[in-house]
């Protein structure tokens, strides 16, 4: 349960006034446990819903020789050990993150519940950048995306970490120091793809619109990417996403693929976030690949520098997606279903000569879905979706459903 998880958040006093707004989004006073570790004291308002704030121990006695990095990496690498030393009771997992990391705590619990907390586990994910992973390690959990360490492993790490850190003065960051110590302890990384480092720039639509079939655990580097909902601030956009999460956190951002065969449309749904309609038939194999709406962490790198498959943003004027972002969602108790309203993102569409009906007349999409808290207790499978019949008086609205696929049901072209 959530009470068994303790969060250790690495923060900076210089950025605190801005970054604390991200923490407020996911922190649940009275439910979540954890500490923000800062380098210096900051002004604290008593009425803010935030974790306890502590000042990290002095690390000036540790050697640091990396010319490109910062000594703060030494302080941050010790967050789990310093959190362990607080002596909190009934802890099964320590979860490390940055002050610009947003966690979906219900999904943190879902992922960690799969593992035996009495064993040694080091759980996280790699970078989206192939170059980053080569430079640091594919065996390293990236700290910005967050990682989890089981209690007994945290105890072993705490015993040897200070001496371990002294053996690696040339490493760049905090997370590679933690991984170096894990290597000495002989504990490999257990990968969970829902921890997102997001070493990218630009628009996350391509990534979030084709999320892998795994719980969404975290988002990072939110300051360097575009707001996830256009036209509103980063924090307000995330608040909107959390409204969907409150209704069905297990299925947040999960992709569904279906086809309107009468109008010859391909439809991709990222539940709680976005619906995209494309004219013509685009196979599920293509739609489940993120489109390259984003840029690589290394500006000169091309698409081959991603650590996963991507597809180019289409240049065909007739296959530019019509994008509908989630605006509001509510739960209908009488029907036991969530009703989501997605509005079309207004942007110019290139002229298309195809005779296929254009989605441009669809102004909003009404998406119906039943919550499914037990989804991840079953084998992973992408959801199914479909277009519902509508009366002639609502030509500007499209009605759809999303839900678990039934036996024999496929996303058929």
Short mmCIF file of C-alpha atoms in Angstrom, two decimals:
data_model
loop_
_atom_site.label_atom_id
_atom_site.label_comp_id
_atom_site.label_asym_id
_atom_site.label_seq_id
_atom_site.Cartn_x
_atom_site.Cartn_y
_atom_site.Cartn_z
CA UNK A 1 0.00 0.00 0.00
CA UNK A 2 1.00 3.64 -0.33
CA UNK A 3 1.88 3.79 3.38
CA UNK A 4 4.72 1.29 2.74
CA UNK A 5 6.46 3.63 0.25
CA UNK A 6 8.76 6.49 1.29
CA UNK A 7 9.80 9.10 -1.27
CA UNK A 8 13.20 10.77 -1.21
CA UNK A 9 13.09 13.90 -3.38
CA UNK A 10 16.31 15.64 -4.41
CA UNK A 11 15.76 19.38 -4.65
CA UNK A 12 17.60 22.64 -5.11
CA UNK A 13 17.02 25.72 -2.98
CA UNK A 14 17.58 27.98 -6.00
CA UNK A 15 14.77 26.33 -7.98
CA UNK A 16 12.52 25.50 -5.02
CA UNK A 17 9.84 28.19 -5.52
CA UNK A 18 9.20 26.92 -9.05
CA UNK A 19 9.73 23.19 -8.62
CA UNK A 20 7.58 22.84 -5.50
CA UNK A 21 4.52 23.40 -7.72
CA UNK A 22 5.23 20.05 -9.39
CA UNK A 23 5.44 18.28 -6.03
CA UNK A 24 2.11 19.78 -4.92
CA UNK A 25 0.42 18.06 -7.87
CA UNK A 26 1.10 14.53 -6.69
CA UNK A 27 1.81 14.81 -2.97
CA UNK A 28 -1.08 13.63 -0.76
CA UNK A 29 -0.77 14.97 2.80
CA UNK A 30 -1.60 12.30 5.32
CA UNK A 31 -1.17 9.52 2.74
CA UNK A 32 2.24 9.88 1.10
CA UNK A 33 5.42 9.70 3.18
CA UNK A 34 8.78 11.19 2.33
CA UNK A 35 11.27 14.02 2.52
CA UNK A 36 12.59 16.71 0.19
CA UNK A 37 16.36 17.04 0.58
CA UNK A 38 17.73 20.51 -0.17
CA UNK A 39 21.18 22.09 -0.12
CA UNK A 40 20.13 25.16 1.88
CA UNK A 41 17.21 26.40 3.94
CA UNK A 42 14.23 27.89 2.12
CA UNK A 43 11.19 29.86 3.22
CA UNK A 44 8.36 27.47 4.10
CA UNK A 45 4.67 28.35 4.17
CA UNK A 46 2.77 26.27 6.70
CA UNK A 47 -0.36 25.99 4.57
CA UNK A 48 1.37 24.34 1.60
CA UNK A 49 0.73 20.64 0.95
CA UNK A 50 4.35 19.53 0.75
CA UNK A 51 6.62 16.87 2.27
CA UNK A 52 8.97 17.57 5.16
CA UNK A 53 12.11 19.44 4.11
CA UNK A 54 15.57 18.45 5.34
CA UNK A 55 19.05 19.76 4.60
CA UNK A 56 21.47 17.20 3.19
CA UNK A 57 24.64 16.33 5.07
CA UNK A 58 27.86 18.09 4.10
CA UNK A 59 29.76 16.31 1.29
CA UNK A 60 32.82 18.54 1.02
CA UNK A 61 35.07 15.69 2.19
CA UNK A 62 34.14 13.56 -0.82
CA UNK A 63 36.27 13.75 -3.96
CA UNK A 64 34.64 14.96 -7.20
CA UNK A 65 36.76 15.23 -10.32
CA UNK A 66 34.27 15.35 -13.23
CA UNK A 67 34.81 18.67 -15.02
CA UNK A 68 31.42 18.66 -16.75
CA UNK A 69 29.29 17.87 -13.72
CA UNK A 70 28.42 19.47 -10.39
CA UNK A 71 29.34 18.48 -6.86
CA UNK A 72 25.64 18.43 -5.97
CA UNK A 73 25.63 14.94 -7.52
CA UNK A 74 27.39 13.69 -4.38
CA UNK A 75 24.68 15.08 -2.13
CA UNK A 76 21.85 13.76 -4.28
CA UNK A 77 23.34 10.28 -4.55
CA UNK A 78 23.01 9.92 -0.77
CA UNK A 79 19.26 10.74 -0.62
CA UNK A 80 18.13 7.13 -0.14
CA UNK A 81 20.72 6.50 2.58
CA UNK A 82 19.87 9.71 4.42
CA UNK A 83 16.15 8.94 4.18
CA UNK A 84 16.78 5.45 5.58
CA UNK A 85 18.63 6.97 8.55
CA UNK A 86 15.46 8.84 9.58
CA UNK A 87 14.26 5.53 11.01
CA UNK A 88 10.72 5.60 9.61
CA UNK A 89 8.63 2.55 10.50
CA UNK A 90 6.89 0.00 8.27
CA UNK A 91 8.86 0.91 5.14
CA UNK A 92 9.05 -1.55 2.26
CA UNK A 93 10.32 0.68 -0.55
CA UNK A 94 12.29 3.87 -0.98
CA UNK A 95 11.47 5.78 -4.18
CA UNK A 96 13.97 8.38 -5.37
CA UNK A 97 13.01 11.31 -7.62
CA UNK A 98 13.91 14.90 -8.50
CA UNK A 99 11.96 18.01 -7.60
CA UNK A 100 10.78 18.23 -11.23
CA UNK A 101 9.58 14.63 -11.25
CA UNK A 102 5.84 14.04 -11.11
CA UNK A 103 4.74 10.66 -9.70
CA UNK A 104 1.43 8.88 -10.14
CA UNK A 105 1.52 7.29 -6.73
CA UNK A 106 -1.26 4.74 -7.26
CA UNK A 107 0.73 3.33 -10.17
CA UNK A 108 3.94 3.39 -8.12
CA UNK A 109 2.15 1.04 -5.72
CA UNK A 110 0.80 -1.12 -8.55
CA UNK A 111 4.25 -1.63 -10.02
CA UNK A 112 6.03 -2.31 -6.73
CA UNK A 113 3.31 -4.72 -5.59
CA UNK A 114 4.57 -7.20 -8.19
CA UNK A 115 7.86 -7.63 -6.33
CA UNK A 116 8.85 -9.18 -3.00
CA UNK A 117 9.98 -6.26 -0.87
CA UNK A 118 11.99 -8.63 1.34
CA UNK A 119 14.38 -9.28 -1.55
CA UNK A 120 17.01 -6.99 -3.09
CA UNK A 121 15.38 -4.93 -5.85
CA UNK A 122 16.62 -1.90 -7.77
CA UNK A 123 13.79 -0.84 -10.10
CA UNK A 124 13.68 1.93 -12.70
CA UNK A 125 14.19 2.65 -16.37
CA UNK A 126 16.69 3.91 -18.93
CA UNK A 127 16.88 7.14 -20.87
CA UNK A 128 15.02 7.70 -24.14
CA UNK A 129 18.36 8.77 -25.62
CA UNK A 130 20.56 5.97 -26.93
CA UNK A 131 23.56 8.29 -26.60
CA UNK A 132 22.77 8.98 -22.94
CA UNK A 133 22.53 5.25 -22.22
CA UNK A 134 25.84 4.58 -23.95
CA UNK A 135 27.51 7.44 -22.08
CA UNK A 136 26.15 6.41 -18.67
CA UNK A 137 24.78 2.86 -18.76
CA UNK A 138 21.84 0.83 -19.95
CA UNK A 139 22.11 -0.85 -16.53
CA UNK A 140 21.41 2.40 -14.69
CA UNK A 141 18.05 3.66 -13.41
CA UNK A 142 17.82 7.35 -14.29
CA UNK A 143 17.16 9.39 -11.18
CA UNK A 144 14.97 12.00 -12.82
CA UNK A 145 12.55 9.37 -14.00
CA UNK A 146 12.71 7.93 -10.50
CA UNK A 147 13.73 4.56 -9.17
CA UNK A 148 12.75 2.27 -6.31
CA UNK A 149 14.97 0.38 -3.89
CA UNK A 150 13.61 -2.30 -1.56
CA UNK A 151 14.17 -1.79 2.16
CA UNK A 152 16.75 -4.56 2.70
CA UNK A 153 18.75 -3.37 -0.30
CA UNK A 154 18.61 0.21 0.99
CA UNK A 155 20.08 -1.03 4.29
CA UNK A 156 22.97 -2.70 2.46
CA UNK A 157 23.52 0.39 0.31
CA UNK A 158 23.61 2.66 3.36
CA UNK A 159 26.34 0.57 4.99
CA UNK A 160 28.77 0.87 2.10
CA UNK A 161 27.68 3.90 0.08
CA UNK A 162 30.07 6.50 1.48
CA UNK A 163 33.13 4.34 0.85
CA UNK A 164 31.68 3.38 -2.55
CA UNK A 165 31.26 7.03 -3.54
CA UNK A 166 34.90 7.70 -2.74
CA UNK A 167 35.88 5.03 -5.28
CA UNK A 168 34.12 6.82 -8.15
CA UNK A 169 35.12 10.51 -8.03
CA UNK A 170 35.10 10.81 -11.82
CA UNK A 171 31.46 9.90 -12.41
CA UNK A 172 29.15 12.66 -13.63
CA UNK A 173 25.88 12.36 -11.72
CA UNK A 174 24.12 10.92 -8.71
CA UNK A 175 22.29 8.07 -10.43
CA UNK A 176 25.45 6.61 -11.98
CA UNK A 177 27.04 6.65 -8.53
CA UNK A 178 24.08 4.70 -7.14
CA UNK A 179 24.36 2.21 -10.01
CA UNK A 180 28.10 1.82 -9.41
CA UNK A 181 27.34 0.84 -5.83
CA UNK A 182 24.60 -1.53 -7.01
CA UNK A 183 27.14 -3.17 -9.29
CA UNK A 184 29.43 -3.71 -6.29
CA UNK A 185 26.49 -5.22 -4.41
CA UNK A 186 25.75 -7.43 -7.43
CA UNK A 187 22.16 -6.19 -7.87
CA UNK A 188 21.07 -5.58 -11.48
CA UNK A 189 18.49 -3.09 -12.66
CA UNK A 190 14.93 -4.41 -12.95
CA UNK A 191 13.38 -2.34 -15.73
CA UNK A 192 9.90 -0.88 -15.54
CA UNK A 193 9.06 1.22 -18.59
CA UNK A 194 6.57 3.45 -16.78
CA UNK A 195 9.36 5.46 -15.14
CA UNK A 196 10.00 8.22 -17.69
CA UNK A 197 13.25 10.18 -17.72
CA UNK A 198 12.22 12.04 -20.90
CA UNK A 199 15.63 13.11 -22.14
CA UNK A 200 13.94 14.91 -25.04
CA UNK A 201 12.90 18.40 -26.06
CA UNK A 202 9.78 19.75 -27.69
CA UNK A 203 6.31 18.23 -27.89
CA UNK A 204 5.60 15.03 -25.93
CA UNK A 205 2.46 14.24 -27.96
CA UNK A 206 4.19 11.48 -29.91
CA UNK A 207 5.44 9.77 -26.74
CA UNK A 208 2.37 10.21 -24.56
CA UNK A 209 -0.03 9.41 -27.40
CA UNK A 210 1.59 5.98 -27.82
CA UNK A 211 2.45 5.07 -24.25
CA UNK A 212 3.73 1.49 -23.82
CA UNK A 213 1.38 -1.06 -22.28
CA UNK A 214 2.54 -0.49 -18.71
CA UNK A 215 1.37 1.76 -15.85
CA UNK A 216 2.35 5.43 -16.12
CA UNK A 217 4.58 5.90 -13.05
CA UNK A 218 6.44 9.19 -13.52
CA UNK A 219 7.21 12.14 -15.81
CA UNK A 220 10.44 14.15 -15.70
CA UNK A 221 12.15 17.12 -17.33
CA UNK A 222 8.85 18.97 -17.46
CA UNK A 223 10.66 22.33 -17.55
CA UNK A 224 12.39 21.59 -20.86
CA UNK A 225 9.47 20.16 -22.86
CA UNK A 226 6.37 21.96 -24.11
CA UNK A 227 3.29 22.02 -21.85
CA UNK A 228 1.49 18.71 -22.41
CA UNK A 229 -1.78 20.56 -23.14
CA UNK A 230 -1.27 23.43 -25.59
CA UNK A 231 -2.42 26.90 -24.63
CA UNK A 232 -2.11 26.47 -20.86
CA UNK A 233 0.82 26.41 -18.44
CA UNK A 234 2.84 23.32 -17.61
CA UNK A 235 1.41 23.06 -14.10
CA UNK A 236 -2.20 23.65 -15.21
CA UNK A 237 -1.80 21.03 -17.92
CA UNK A 238 -0.56 18.49 -15.40
CA UNK A 239 -3.45 19.37 -13.09
CA UNK A 240 -5.84 18.47 -15.91
CA UNK A 241 -4.05 15.16 -16.37
CA UNK A 242 -4.38 14.43 -12.65
CA UNK A 243 -8.15 14.96 -12.92
CA UNK A 244 -8.23 11.94 -15.24
CA UNK A 245 -5.90 10.08 -12.90
CA UNK A 246 -8.32 10.54 -9.99
CA UNK A 247 -11.02 8.75 -12.00
CA UNK A 248 -8.94 5.82 -13.30
CA UNK A 249 -5.23 6.01 -12.54
CA UNK A 250 -4.53 2.45 -13.71
CA UNK A 251 -5.53 3.28 -17.28
CA UNK A 252 -4.11 6.78 -17.53
CA UNK A 253 -2.38 7.36 -20.88
CA UNK A 254 -3.07 3.80 -22.08
CA UNK A 255 -3.40 3.60 -25.84
CA UNK A 256 -6.34 2.13 -27.75
CA UNK A 257 -6.51 1.73 -31.53
CA UNK A 258 -9.66 1.36 -33.63
CA UNK A 259 -11.08 2.16 -37.04
CA UNK A 260 -14.15 3.94 -38.38
CA UNK A 261 -14.65 1.78 -41.47
CA UNK A 262 -17.52 3.84 -42.88
CA UNK A 263 -15.46 7.01 -42.98
CA UNK A 264 -12.13 5.26 -43.51
CA UNK A 265 -10.50 6.74 -40.39
CA UNK A 266 -7.77 5.38 -38.12
CA UNK A 267 -8.20 6.43 -34.47
CA UNK A 268 -5.66 6.34 -31.64
CA UNK A 269 -6.81 7.07 -28.09
CA UNK A 270 -4.47 7.88 -25.21
CA UNK A 271 -7.00 7.70 -22.39
CA UNK A 272 -7.23 10.78 -20.21
CA UNK A 273 -5.02 12.76 -22.57
CA UNK A 274 -5.64 12.81 -26.30
CA UNK A 275 -7.52 11.30 -29.26
CA UNK A 276 -6.02 11.43 -32.76
CA UNK A 277 -7.95 10.80 -35.99
CA UNK A 278 -6.06 10.07 -39.20
CA UNK A 279 -7.62 9.69 -42.63
CA UNK A 280 -6.92 6.33 -44.27
CA UNK A 281 -5.75 3.04 -42.84
CA UNK A 282 -2.71 3.17 -40.57
CA UNK A 283 -1.82 -0.21 -39.07
CA UNK A 284 -1.68 -0.82 -35.30
CA UNK A 285 1.98 -1.70 -35.74
CA UNK A 286 2.62 1.87 -36.90
CA UNK A 287 0.27 3.64 -34.49
CA UNK A 288 1.81 2.03 -31.43
CA UNK A 289 5.17 3.57 -32.42
CA UNK A 290 5.64 7.13 -31.12
CA UNK A 291 5.67 9.74 -33.87
CA UNK A 292 8.65 12.05 -33.72
CA UNK A 293 6.97 15.21 -32.47
CA UNK A 294 9.92 15.60 -30.07
CA UNK A 295 13.64 16.28 -30.46
CA UNK A 296 16.63 14.31 -29.23
CA UNK A 297 18.49 15.35 -26.08
CA UNK A 298 21.56 15.81 -28.28
CA UNK A 299 20.51 18.37 -30.85
CA UNK A 300 22.72 16.98 -33.64
CA UNK A 301 21.46 13.41 -33.21
CA UNK A 302 18.84 12.03 -35.60
CA UNK A 303 16.10 9.47 -34.95
CA UNK A 304 18.61 6.61 -34.82
CA UNK A 305 19.77 8.02 -31.47
CA UNK A 306 16.55 7.00 -29.70
CA UNK A 307 16.58 3.83 -27.60
CA UNK A 308 13.20 2.71 -29.01
CA UNK A 309 11.34 2.59 -32.32
CA UNK A 310 9.80 5.79 -33.66
CA UNK A 311 8.03 6.84 -36.85
CA UNK A 312 8.36 10.11 -38.72
CA UNK A 313 5.74 12.81 -38.51
CA UNK A 314 3.79 12.34 -41.75
CA UNK A 315 4.47 14.75 -44.59
CA UNK A 316 1.38 13.68 -46.55
CA UNK A 317 -1.15 16.54 -46.33
CA UNK A 318 -4.07 14.11 -46.08
CA UNK A 319 -2.64 12.09 -43.19
CA UNK A 320 -1.92 14.88 -40.72
CA UNK A 321 -3.67 13.81 -37.50
CA UNK A 322 -6.66 15.74 -36.19
CA UNK A 323 -5.85 16.09 -32.48
CA UNK A 324 -8.42 16.25 -29.67
CA UNK A 325 -7.13 17.01 -26.17
CA UNK A 326 -8.98 16.03 -23.02
CA UNK A 327 -10.86 18.98 -21.54
CA UNK A 328 -13.10 17.62 -18.78
CA UNK A 329 -13.95 14.24 -17.31
CA UNK A 330 -16.53 13.11 -14.78
CA UNK A 331 -17.82 9.87 -13.32
CA UNK A 332 -21.45 8.90 -13.99
CA UNK A 333 -22.42 6.83 -10.93
CA UNK A 334 -25.72 5.69 -12.42
CA UNK A 335 -23.96 4.05 -15.38
CA UNK A 336 -20.65 3.30 -13.64
CA UNK A 337 -18.67 4.94 -16.40
CA UNK A 338 -16.34 7.85 -16.99
CA UNK A 339 -17.42 10.47 -19.50
CA UNK A 340 -14.52 12.37 -21.05
CA UNK A 341 -14.85 15.36 -23.35
CA UNK A 342 -12.00 15.95 -25.82
CA UNK A 343 -11.90 19.17 -27.86
CA UNK A 344 -10.19 19.61 -31.18
CA UNK A 345 -6.89 21.46 -31.14
CA UNK A 346 -7.37 24.24 -33.67
CA UNK A 347 -4.51 24.47 -36.10
CA UNK A 348 -4.33 24.88 -39.84
CA UNK A 349 -4.76 21.74 -41.91
CA UNK A 350 -3.10 21.41 -45.33
CA UNK A 351 -5.33 21.04 -48.36
CA UNK A 352 -6.22 17.40 -49.09
CA UNK A 353 -7.56 16.07 -52.39
CA UNK A 354 -8.69 12.72 -51.04
CA UNK A 355 -12.41 12.02 -51.31
CA UNK A 356 -12.36 10.48 -47.83
CA UNK A 357 -14.55 12.43 -45.39
CA UNK A 358 -12.49 14.89 -43.34
CA UNK A 359 -12.63 14.92 -39.51
CA UNK A 360 -12.48 18.72 -39.60
CA UNK A 361 -16.22 18.92 -38.89
CA UNK A 362 -15.79 16.97 -35.65
CA UNK A 363 -15.35 19.58 -32.92
CA UNK A 364 -15.46 17.32 -29.88
CA UNK A 365 -15.23 13.66 -28.94
CA UNK A 366 -17.26 12.14 -26.11
CA UNK A 367 -15.35 9.14 -24.78
CA UNK A 368 -17.03 6.58 -22.50
CA UNK A 369 -15.07 4.20 -20.29
CA UNK A 370 -15.59 2.04 -17.23
CA UNK A 371 -12.83 2.22 -14.59
CA UNK A 372 -10.66 -0.89 -14.25
CA UNK A 373 -8.50 -0.81 -11.12
CA UNK A 374 -7.49 -4.46 -11.57
CA UNK A 375 -6.13 -4.03 -15.07
CA UNK A 376 -2.51 -4.72 -14.16
CA UNK A 377 -3.31 -7.91 -12.28
CA UNK A 378 -3.90 -9.47 -15.70
CA UNK A 379 -1.46 -10.01 -18.56
CA UNK A 380 -0.63 -6.77 -20.37
CA UNK A 381 -2.77 -6.01 -23.40
CA UNK A 382 -3.70 -2.82 -25.21
CA UNK A 383 -7.33 -1.75 -24.77
CA UNK A 384 -9.87 -1.79 -27.57
CA UNK A 385 -12.09 1.09 -28.65
CA UNK A 386 -14.90 1.79 -31.06
CA UNK A 387 -17.13 4.46 -32.57
CA UNK A 388 -20.70 4.64 -31.25
CA UNK A 389 -23.72 5.53 -33.40
CA UNK A 390 -24.90 9.12 -33.04
CA UNK A 391 -28.00 10.95 -34.25
CA UNK A 392 -27.93 13.33 -37.18
CA UNK A 393 -28.28 16.34 -34.88
CA UNK A 394 -24.79 15.87 -33.46
CA UNK A 395 -22.58 15.79 -36.54
CA UNK A 396 -19.98 17.92 -34.78
CA UNK A 397 -19.61 15.33 -31.99
CA UNK A 398 -18.07 11.87 -32.19
CA UNK A 399 -19.09 9.31 -29.56
CA UNK A 400 -16.65 6.54 -28.67
CA UNK A 401 -16.05 3.83 -26.09
CA UNK A 402 -12.82 2.42 -24.65
CA UNK A 403 -12.46 -0.80 -22.67
CA UNK A 404 -10.82 -4.17 -22.23
CA UNK A 405 -10.73 -6.26 -25.38
CA UNK A 406 -13.05 -9.25 -25.43
CA UNK A 407 -11.94 -12.69 -26.63
CA UNK A 408 -11.44 -12.59 -30.39
CA UNK A 409 -11.61 -8.79 -30.55
CA UNK A 410 -8.77 -7.15 -32.48
CA UNK A 411 -7.87 -3.74 -33.91
CA UNK A 412 -8.73 -4.75 -37.46
CA UNK A 413 -8.03 -2.50 -40.43
#
